[in-house]
Coordinates of C-alpha atoms in Angstrom, one line a residue:
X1 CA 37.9 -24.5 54.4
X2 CA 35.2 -25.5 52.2
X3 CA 36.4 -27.7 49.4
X4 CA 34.9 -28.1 45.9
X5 CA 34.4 -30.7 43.9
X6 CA 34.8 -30.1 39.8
X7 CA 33.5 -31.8 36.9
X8 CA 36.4 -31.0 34.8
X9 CA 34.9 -27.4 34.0
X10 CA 36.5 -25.9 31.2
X11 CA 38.4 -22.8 31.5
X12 CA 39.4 -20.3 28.9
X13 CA 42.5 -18.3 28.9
X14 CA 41.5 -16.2 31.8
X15 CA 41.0 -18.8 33.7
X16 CA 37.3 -18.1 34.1
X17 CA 34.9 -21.3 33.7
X18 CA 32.8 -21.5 30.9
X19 CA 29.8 -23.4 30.3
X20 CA 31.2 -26.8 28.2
X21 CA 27.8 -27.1 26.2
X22 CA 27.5 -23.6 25.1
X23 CA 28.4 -21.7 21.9
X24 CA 31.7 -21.7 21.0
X25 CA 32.3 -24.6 23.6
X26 CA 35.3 -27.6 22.5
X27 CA 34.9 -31.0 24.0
X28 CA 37.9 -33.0 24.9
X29 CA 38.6 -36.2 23.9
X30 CA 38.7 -37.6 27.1
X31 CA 35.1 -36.3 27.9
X32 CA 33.6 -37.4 24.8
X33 CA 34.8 -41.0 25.2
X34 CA 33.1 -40.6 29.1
X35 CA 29.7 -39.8 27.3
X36 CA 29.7 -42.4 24.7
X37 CA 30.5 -45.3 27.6
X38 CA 28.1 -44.3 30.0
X39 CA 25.4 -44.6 26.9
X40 CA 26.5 -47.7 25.5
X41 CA 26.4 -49.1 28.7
X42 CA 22.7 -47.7 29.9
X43 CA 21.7 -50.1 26.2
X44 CA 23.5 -52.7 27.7
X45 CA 21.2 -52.6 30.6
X46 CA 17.8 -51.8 28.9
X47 CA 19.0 -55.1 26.8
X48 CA 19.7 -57.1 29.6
X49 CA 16.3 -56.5 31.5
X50 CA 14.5 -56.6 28.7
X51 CA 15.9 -59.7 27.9
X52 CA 15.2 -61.1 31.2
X53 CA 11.2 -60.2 30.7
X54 CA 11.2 -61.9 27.4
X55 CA 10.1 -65.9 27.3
X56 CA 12.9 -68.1 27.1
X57 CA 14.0 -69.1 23.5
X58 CA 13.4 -72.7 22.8
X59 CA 15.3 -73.5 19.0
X60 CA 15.3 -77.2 19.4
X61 CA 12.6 -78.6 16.7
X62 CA 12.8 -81.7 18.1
X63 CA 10.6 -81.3 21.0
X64 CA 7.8 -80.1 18.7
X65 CA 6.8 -83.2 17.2
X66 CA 6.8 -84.5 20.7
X67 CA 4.2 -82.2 21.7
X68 CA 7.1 -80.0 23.8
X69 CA 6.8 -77.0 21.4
X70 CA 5.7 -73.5 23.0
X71 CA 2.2 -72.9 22.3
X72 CA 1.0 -76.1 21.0
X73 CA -0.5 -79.5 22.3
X74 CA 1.9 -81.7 19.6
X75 CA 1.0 -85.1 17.7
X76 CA -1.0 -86.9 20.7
X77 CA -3.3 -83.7 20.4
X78 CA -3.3 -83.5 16.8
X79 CA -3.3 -79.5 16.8
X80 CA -1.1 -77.5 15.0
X81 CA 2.4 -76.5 16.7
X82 CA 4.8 -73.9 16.3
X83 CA 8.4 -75.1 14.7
X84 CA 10.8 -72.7 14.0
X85 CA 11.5 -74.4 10.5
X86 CA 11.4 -72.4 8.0
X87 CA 12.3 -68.5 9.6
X88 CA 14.8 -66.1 7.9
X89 CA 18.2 -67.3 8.1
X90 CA 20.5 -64.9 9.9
X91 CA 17.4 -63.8 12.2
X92 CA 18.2 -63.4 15.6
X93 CA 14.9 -62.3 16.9
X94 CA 11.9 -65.1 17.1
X95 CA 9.7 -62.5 17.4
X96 CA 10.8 -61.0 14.3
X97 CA 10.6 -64.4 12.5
X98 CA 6.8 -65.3 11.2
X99 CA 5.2 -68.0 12.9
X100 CA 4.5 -71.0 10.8
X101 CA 1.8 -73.6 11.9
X102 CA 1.7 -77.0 10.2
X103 CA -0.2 -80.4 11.2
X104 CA 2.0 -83.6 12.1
X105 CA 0.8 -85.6 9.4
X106 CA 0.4 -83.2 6.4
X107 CA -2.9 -83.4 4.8
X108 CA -2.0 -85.0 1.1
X109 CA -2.7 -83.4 -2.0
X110 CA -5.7 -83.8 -4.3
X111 CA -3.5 -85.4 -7.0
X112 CA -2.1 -87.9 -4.1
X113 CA -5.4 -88.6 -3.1
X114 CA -6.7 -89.7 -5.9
X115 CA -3.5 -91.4 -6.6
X116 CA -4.2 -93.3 -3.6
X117 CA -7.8 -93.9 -3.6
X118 CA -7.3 -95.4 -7.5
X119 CA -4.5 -97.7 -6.6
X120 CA -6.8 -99.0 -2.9
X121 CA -9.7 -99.6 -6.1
X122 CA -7.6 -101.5 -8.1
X123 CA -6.0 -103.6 -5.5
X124 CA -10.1 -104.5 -4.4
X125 CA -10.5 -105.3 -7.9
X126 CA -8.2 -107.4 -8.5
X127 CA -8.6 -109.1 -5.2
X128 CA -12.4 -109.9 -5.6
X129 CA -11.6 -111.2 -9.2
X130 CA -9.1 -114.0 -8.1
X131 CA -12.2 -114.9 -5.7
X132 CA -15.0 -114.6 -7.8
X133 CA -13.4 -115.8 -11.6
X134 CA -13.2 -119.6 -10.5
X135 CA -16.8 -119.6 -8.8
X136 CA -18.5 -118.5 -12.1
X137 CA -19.9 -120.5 -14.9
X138 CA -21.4 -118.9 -18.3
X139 CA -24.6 -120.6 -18.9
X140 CA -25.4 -123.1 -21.5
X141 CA -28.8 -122.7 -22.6
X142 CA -28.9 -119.7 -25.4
X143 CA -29.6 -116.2 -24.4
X144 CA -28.7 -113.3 -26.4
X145 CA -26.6 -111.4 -24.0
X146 CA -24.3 -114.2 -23.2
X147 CA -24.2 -115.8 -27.1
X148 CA -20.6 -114.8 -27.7
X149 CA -19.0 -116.1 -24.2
X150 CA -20.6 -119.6 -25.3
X151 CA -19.0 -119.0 -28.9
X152 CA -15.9 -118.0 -27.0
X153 CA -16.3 -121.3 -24.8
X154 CA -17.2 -123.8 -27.4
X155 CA -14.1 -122.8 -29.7
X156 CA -11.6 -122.6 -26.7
X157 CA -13.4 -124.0 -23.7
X158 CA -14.0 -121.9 -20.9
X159 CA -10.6 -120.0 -19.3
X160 CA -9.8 -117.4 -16.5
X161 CA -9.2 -114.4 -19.2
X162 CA -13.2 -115.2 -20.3
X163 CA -14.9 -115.0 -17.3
X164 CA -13.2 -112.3 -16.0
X165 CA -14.3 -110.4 -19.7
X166 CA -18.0 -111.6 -18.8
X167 CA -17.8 -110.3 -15.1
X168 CA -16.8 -106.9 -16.7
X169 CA -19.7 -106.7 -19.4
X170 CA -22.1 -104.7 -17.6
X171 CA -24.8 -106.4 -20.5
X172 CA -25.4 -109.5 -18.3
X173 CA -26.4 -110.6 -14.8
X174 CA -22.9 -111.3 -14.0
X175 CA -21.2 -108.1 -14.9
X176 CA -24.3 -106.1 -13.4
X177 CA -23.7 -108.3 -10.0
X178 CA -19.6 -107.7 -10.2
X179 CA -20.5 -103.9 -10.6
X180 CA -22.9 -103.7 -7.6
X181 CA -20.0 -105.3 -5.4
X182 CA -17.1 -103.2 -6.7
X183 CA -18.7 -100.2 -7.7
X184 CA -22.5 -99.7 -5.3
X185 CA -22.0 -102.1 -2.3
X186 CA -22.4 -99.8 0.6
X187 CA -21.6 -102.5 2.6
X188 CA -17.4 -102.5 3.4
X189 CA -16.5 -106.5 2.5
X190 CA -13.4 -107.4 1.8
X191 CA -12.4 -110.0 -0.9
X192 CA -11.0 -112.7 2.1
X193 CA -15.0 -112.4 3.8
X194 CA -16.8 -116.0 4.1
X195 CA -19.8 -114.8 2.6
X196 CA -18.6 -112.9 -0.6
X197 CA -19.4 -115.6 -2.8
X198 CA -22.7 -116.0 -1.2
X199 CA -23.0 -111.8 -1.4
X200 CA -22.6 -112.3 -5.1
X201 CA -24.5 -115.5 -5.8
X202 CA -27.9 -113.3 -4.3
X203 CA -26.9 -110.6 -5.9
X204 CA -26.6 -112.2 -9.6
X205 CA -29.8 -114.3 -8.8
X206 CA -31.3 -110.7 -8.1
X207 CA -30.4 -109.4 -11.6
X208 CA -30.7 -113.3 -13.4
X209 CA -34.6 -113.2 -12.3
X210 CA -35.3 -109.4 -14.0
X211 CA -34.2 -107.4 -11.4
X212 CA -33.4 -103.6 -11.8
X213 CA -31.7 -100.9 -10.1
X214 CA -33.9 -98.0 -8.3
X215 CA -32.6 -95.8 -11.5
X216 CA -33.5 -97.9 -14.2
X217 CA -36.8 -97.8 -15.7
X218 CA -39.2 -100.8 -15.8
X219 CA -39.5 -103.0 -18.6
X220 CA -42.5 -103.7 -20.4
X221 CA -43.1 -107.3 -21.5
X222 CA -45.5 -109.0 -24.6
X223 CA -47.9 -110.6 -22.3
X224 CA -50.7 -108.0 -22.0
X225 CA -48.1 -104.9 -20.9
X226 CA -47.1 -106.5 -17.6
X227 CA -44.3 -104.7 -16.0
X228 CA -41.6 -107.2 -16.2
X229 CA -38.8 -108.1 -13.2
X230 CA -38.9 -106.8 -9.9
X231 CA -36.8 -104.2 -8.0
X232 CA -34.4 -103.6 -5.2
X233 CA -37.4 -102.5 -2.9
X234 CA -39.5 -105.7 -3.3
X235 CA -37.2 -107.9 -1.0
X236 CA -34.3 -105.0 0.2
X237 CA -32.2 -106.7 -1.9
X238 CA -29.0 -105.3 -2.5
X239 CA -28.9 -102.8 0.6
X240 CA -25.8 -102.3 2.6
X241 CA -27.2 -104.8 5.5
X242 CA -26.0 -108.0 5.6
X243 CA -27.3 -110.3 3.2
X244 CA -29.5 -112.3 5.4
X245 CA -31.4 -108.9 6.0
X246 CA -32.7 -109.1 2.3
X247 CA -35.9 -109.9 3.7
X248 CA -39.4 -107.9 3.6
X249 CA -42.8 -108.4 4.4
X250 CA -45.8 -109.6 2.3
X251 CA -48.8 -108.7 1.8
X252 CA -49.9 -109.9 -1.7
X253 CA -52.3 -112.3 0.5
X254 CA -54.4 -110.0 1.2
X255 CA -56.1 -109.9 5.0
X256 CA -55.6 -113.7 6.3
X257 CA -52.0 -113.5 5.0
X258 CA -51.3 -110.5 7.6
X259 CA -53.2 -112.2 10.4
X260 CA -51.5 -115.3 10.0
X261 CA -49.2 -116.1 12.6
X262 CA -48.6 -119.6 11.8
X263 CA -45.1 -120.2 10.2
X264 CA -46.2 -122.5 7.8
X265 CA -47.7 -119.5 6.1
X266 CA -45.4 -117.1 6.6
X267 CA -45.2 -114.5 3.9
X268 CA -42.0 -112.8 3.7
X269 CA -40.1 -112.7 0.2
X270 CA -36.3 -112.8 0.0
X271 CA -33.6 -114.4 2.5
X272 CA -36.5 -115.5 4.5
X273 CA -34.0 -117.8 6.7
X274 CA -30.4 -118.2 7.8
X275 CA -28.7 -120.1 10.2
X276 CA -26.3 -119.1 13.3
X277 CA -23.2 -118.6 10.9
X278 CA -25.1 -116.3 8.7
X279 CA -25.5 -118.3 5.5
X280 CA -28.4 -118.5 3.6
X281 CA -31.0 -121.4 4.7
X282 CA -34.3 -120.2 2.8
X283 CA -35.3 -118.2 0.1
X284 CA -38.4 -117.1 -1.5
X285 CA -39.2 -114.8 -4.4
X286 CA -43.0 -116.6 -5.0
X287 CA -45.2 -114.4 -7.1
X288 CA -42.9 -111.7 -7.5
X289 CA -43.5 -111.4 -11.6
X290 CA -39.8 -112.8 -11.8
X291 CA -37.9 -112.9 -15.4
X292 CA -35.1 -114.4 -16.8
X293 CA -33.5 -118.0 -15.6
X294 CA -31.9 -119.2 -12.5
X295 CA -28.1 -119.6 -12.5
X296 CA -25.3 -122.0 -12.2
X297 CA -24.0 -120.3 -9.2
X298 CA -26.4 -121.3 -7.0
X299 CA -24.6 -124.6 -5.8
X300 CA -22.8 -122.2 -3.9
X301 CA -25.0 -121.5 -1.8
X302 CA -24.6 -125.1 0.2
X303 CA -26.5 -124.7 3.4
X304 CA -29.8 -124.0 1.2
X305 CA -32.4 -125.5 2.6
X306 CA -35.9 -124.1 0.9
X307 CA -35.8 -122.8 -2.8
X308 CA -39.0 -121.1 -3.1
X309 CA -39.9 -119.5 -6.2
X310 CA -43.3 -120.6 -7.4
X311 CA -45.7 -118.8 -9.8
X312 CA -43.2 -116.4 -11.6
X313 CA -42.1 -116.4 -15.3
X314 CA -38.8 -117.8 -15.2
X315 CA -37.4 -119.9 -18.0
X316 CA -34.6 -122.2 -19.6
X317 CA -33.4 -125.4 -18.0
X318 CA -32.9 -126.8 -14.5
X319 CA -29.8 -125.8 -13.2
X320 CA -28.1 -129.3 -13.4
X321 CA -25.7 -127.8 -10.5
X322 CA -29.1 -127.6 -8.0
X323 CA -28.0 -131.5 -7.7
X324 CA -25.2 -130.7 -5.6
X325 CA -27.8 -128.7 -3.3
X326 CA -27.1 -131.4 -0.7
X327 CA -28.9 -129.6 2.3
X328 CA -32.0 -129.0 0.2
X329 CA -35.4 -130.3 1.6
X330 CA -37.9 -128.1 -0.2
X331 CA -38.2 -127.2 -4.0
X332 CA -40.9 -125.2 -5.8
X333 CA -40.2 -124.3 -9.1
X334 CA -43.8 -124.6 -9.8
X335 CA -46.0 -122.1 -12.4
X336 CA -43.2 -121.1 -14.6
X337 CA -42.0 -121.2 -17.7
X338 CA -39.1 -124.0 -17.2
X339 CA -38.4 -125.9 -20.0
X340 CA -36.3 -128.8 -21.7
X341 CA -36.1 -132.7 -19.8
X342 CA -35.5 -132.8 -16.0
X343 CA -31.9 -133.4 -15.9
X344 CA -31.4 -136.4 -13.7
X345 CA -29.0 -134.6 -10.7
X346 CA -31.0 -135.3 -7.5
X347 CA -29.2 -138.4 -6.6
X348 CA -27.4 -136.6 -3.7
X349 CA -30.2 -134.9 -2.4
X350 CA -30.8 -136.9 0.6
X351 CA -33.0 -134.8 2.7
X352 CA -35.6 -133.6 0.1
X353 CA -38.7 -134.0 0.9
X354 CA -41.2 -131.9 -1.5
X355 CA -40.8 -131.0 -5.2
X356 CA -43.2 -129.3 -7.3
X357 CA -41.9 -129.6 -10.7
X358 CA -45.6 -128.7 -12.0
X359 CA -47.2 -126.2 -14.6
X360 CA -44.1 -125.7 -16.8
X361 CA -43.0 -126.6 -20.2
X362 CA -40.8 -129.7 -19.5
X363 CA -41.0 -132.7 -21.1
X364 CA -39.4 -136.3 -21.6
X365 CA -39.4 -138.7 -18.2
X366 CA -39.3 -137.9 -15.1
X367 CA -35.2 -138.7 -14.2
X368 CA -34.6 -141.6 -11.9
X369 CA -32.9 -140.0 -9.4
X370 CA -36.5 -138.4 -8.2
X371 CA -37.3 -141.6 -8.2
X372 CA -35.5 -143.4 -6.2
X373 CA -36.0 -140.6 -3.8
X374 CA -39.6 -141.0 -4.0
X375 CA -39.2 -144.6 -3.4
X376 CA -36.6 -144.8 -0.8
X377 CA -35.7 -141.7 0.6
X378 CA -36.9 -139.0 2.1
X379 CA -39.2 -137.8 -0.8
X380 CA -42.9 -137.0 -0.1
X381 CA -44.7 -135.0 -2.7
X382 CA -43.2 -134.9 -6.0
X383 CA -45.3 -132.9 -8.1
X384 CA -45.1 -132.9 -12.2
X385 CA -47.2 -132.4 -15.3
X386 CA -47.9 -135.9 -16.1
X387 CA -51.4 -136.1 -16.5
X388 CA -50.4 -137.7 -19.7
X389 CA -48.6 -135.6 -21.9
X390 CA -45.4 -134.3 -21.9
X391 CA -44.1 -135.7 -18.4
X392 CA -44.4 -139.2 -17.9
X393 CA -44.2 -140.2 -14.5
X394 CA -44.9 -143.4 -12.6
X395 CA -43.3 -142.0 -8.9
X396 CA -45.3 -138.5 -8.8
X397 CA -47.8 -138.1 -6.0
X398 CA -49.4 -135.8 -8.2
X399 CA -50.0 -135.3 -11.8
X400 CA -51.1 -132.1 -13.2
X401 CA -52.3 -130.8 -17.2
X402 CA -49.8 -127.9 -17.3
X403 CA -53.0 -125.5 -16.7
X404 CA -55.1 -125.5 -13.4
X405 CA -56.0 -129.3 -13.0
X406 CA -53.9 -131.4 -10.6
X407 CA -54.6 -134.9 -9.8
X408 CA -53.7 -137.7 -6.9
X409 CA -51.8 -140.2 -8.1
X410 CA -51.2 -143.9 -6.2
X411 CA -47.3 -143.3 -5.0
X412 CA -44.9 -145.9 -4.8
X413 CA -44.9 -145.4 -1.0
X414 CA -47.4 -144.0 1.9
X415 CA -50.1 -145.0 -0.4

């Protein structure tokens, strides 16, 4: 007896089956709840697979700045990474969240920047000034640009609060050589380097002698029209090399100058010389149409050895702080414009050997320190315009007439 299997057909009155889905057809209850569990439960299991071919979720931010997050290399790499920071809040679906990429160190903004970039200026300011104030003097002889720091200094002697007004006016050698450094230095030195004083000392001898920046025009003087001063490009002076590399070739001698190679004759102008610790042992800015006056400052460059600047048109005094010079051994301040008495300073120059003091305006005796040096030291040629008046000299080797004509003298020693 065959025996069949129903599916709860529905019958009518008659006890006929009838087709449950057709017109007219009632569901029951307990079908209708059948229907609606097998279909939430076939979701279920599209969910569940689906889930299981989905990437696993990872929420914890803390492995993204450890280079951990999903789709990024992290810090070490410095790439962006993907944090979930920031998403929707009550979203449940990362892939429904927008992906946000940020940098471990987030770049600043322009008004931090500058914020930052003014304070690191002013610290450098302030830095170099606390080096540089007690190393500068404001010079005694009158010139018009620096008449109202001697005022200043005369009424109320000389202070921190006034040199550091004269190394901010941009009208003098010093404020144009505290500029360069703060302002134009392409070199990176710090206010705690050895050779920052010497850095500046070069660089305000560059502008003390007439020198001018590429961008500034050249200055005509009243003798004839001559161009007046001299530029950065005449020595490569104030390049971003080191100081000692302020140095360039000459050829002003014309075609036994560049055959020379005898050292004695050597024509370079600038830091011709320095020793194994990189300070300044020669210079020599000869016949380089030089203006202006030398300055105080240069006692501070102490391992100078050779001071060459013959045959220029330099004026004023002597530096009476040259005297403390004590490694100096050669001195040419010859065919200038030099004026005033020979202030007597040389006392402590042990090792000097030659000094050509001739064709410039000085006058008065020659001092006794020269002298003596002459006499008992290490002094060989002292040179001077003595050929009667205005120098009067009984140590010279050789007088000259403050024009062309020099003359032997009988010396005191070597005959």
């Amino acid at each position: 007896m065959t025996k069949v299997l129903s599916f709860d057909i529905e019958t009518d009155n008659s006890r006929k089956a009838r087709n449950p889905y057709g017109p007219g057809a009632v569901h029951s209850p307990t079908n209708t709840a059948r229907t609606y569990l097998m279909f939430c439960l076939a979701l279920f299991v599209i969910y569940g697979v689906g889930k299981m071919m989905l990437p696993a979720k990872k929420s914890n931010d803390k492995w993204a700045s450890r280079g951990d997050a999903e789709g990024g290399w992290g810090s070490q790499h410095h790439h962006p990474i993907i944090s979930n920071k920031g998403t929707t809040s009550g979203a449940t679906n990362d892939w429904d969240s927008p992906v946000k990429h940020y940098h471990e160190n987030p770049v600043p903004s322009h008004s931090s920047l500058h914020y930052s970039e003014a304070a690191a200026f002013e610290l450098k300011e302030t830095d170099f000034l606390m080096e540089l104030v007690p190393h500068v003097f404001i010079p005694a002889h009158s010139r018009p640009e620096y008449e109202k720091y001697q005022t200043k200094s005369n009424d109320r002697g000389v202070d921190a609060d006034l040199t550091e007004e004269l190394l901010y006016d941009k009208n003098t050698p010093h404020g144009m050589a505290f500029d360069f450094l703060i302002n134009r230095d392409t070199r990176p030195i710090h206010h705690d380097d050895p050779h920052l004083i010497q850095r500046f000392v070069l660089t305000l001898l560059f502008y003390a002698t007439g020198g001018k920046d590429e961008s500034a025009p050249p200055s005509i003087s009243g003798d004839g029209g001559r161009v007046s001063g001299w530029d950065q490009g005449t020595a490569h002076f104030l390049t971003g090399l080191h100081e000692c590399h302020w140095v360039k070739k000459s050829f002003d001698d014309g075609f036994w100058g560049i055959l020379s190679i005898d050292s004695e004759t050597d024509r370079r102008v600038g830091v011709t010389k320095c020793n194994a610790d990189m300070d300044v042992t020669e210079i020599r800015l000869a016949d380089l149409n030089l203006v202006g006056f030398i300055p105080e400052e240069i006692k501070w460059l102490d391992s100078l050895e050779s001071f060459d600047i013959q045959n220029n048109h330099l004026a004023g005094p002597i530096p009476e702080s040259m005297g403390e010079l004590d490694e100096l051994s050669y001195l040419s301040l010859d065919g200038n414009n030099f004026s005033g008495t020979i202030p007597d300073v040389f006392a402590n120059l042990a090792h000097l050997e030659r000094a050509y003091l001739n064709f410039n305006d000085f006058n008065g005796a020659m001092p006794r320190s020269l002298c003596i040096l002459r006499e008992e030291g290490a002094l060989k040629d002292l040179w001077s315009d003595c050929g009667g008046y205005p120098i009067t000299c009984t140590c010279c080797t050789v007088c000259c007439d403050m024009v062309s004509e020099c003359n032997e003298m009988q010396s005191q020693k070597g005959g």
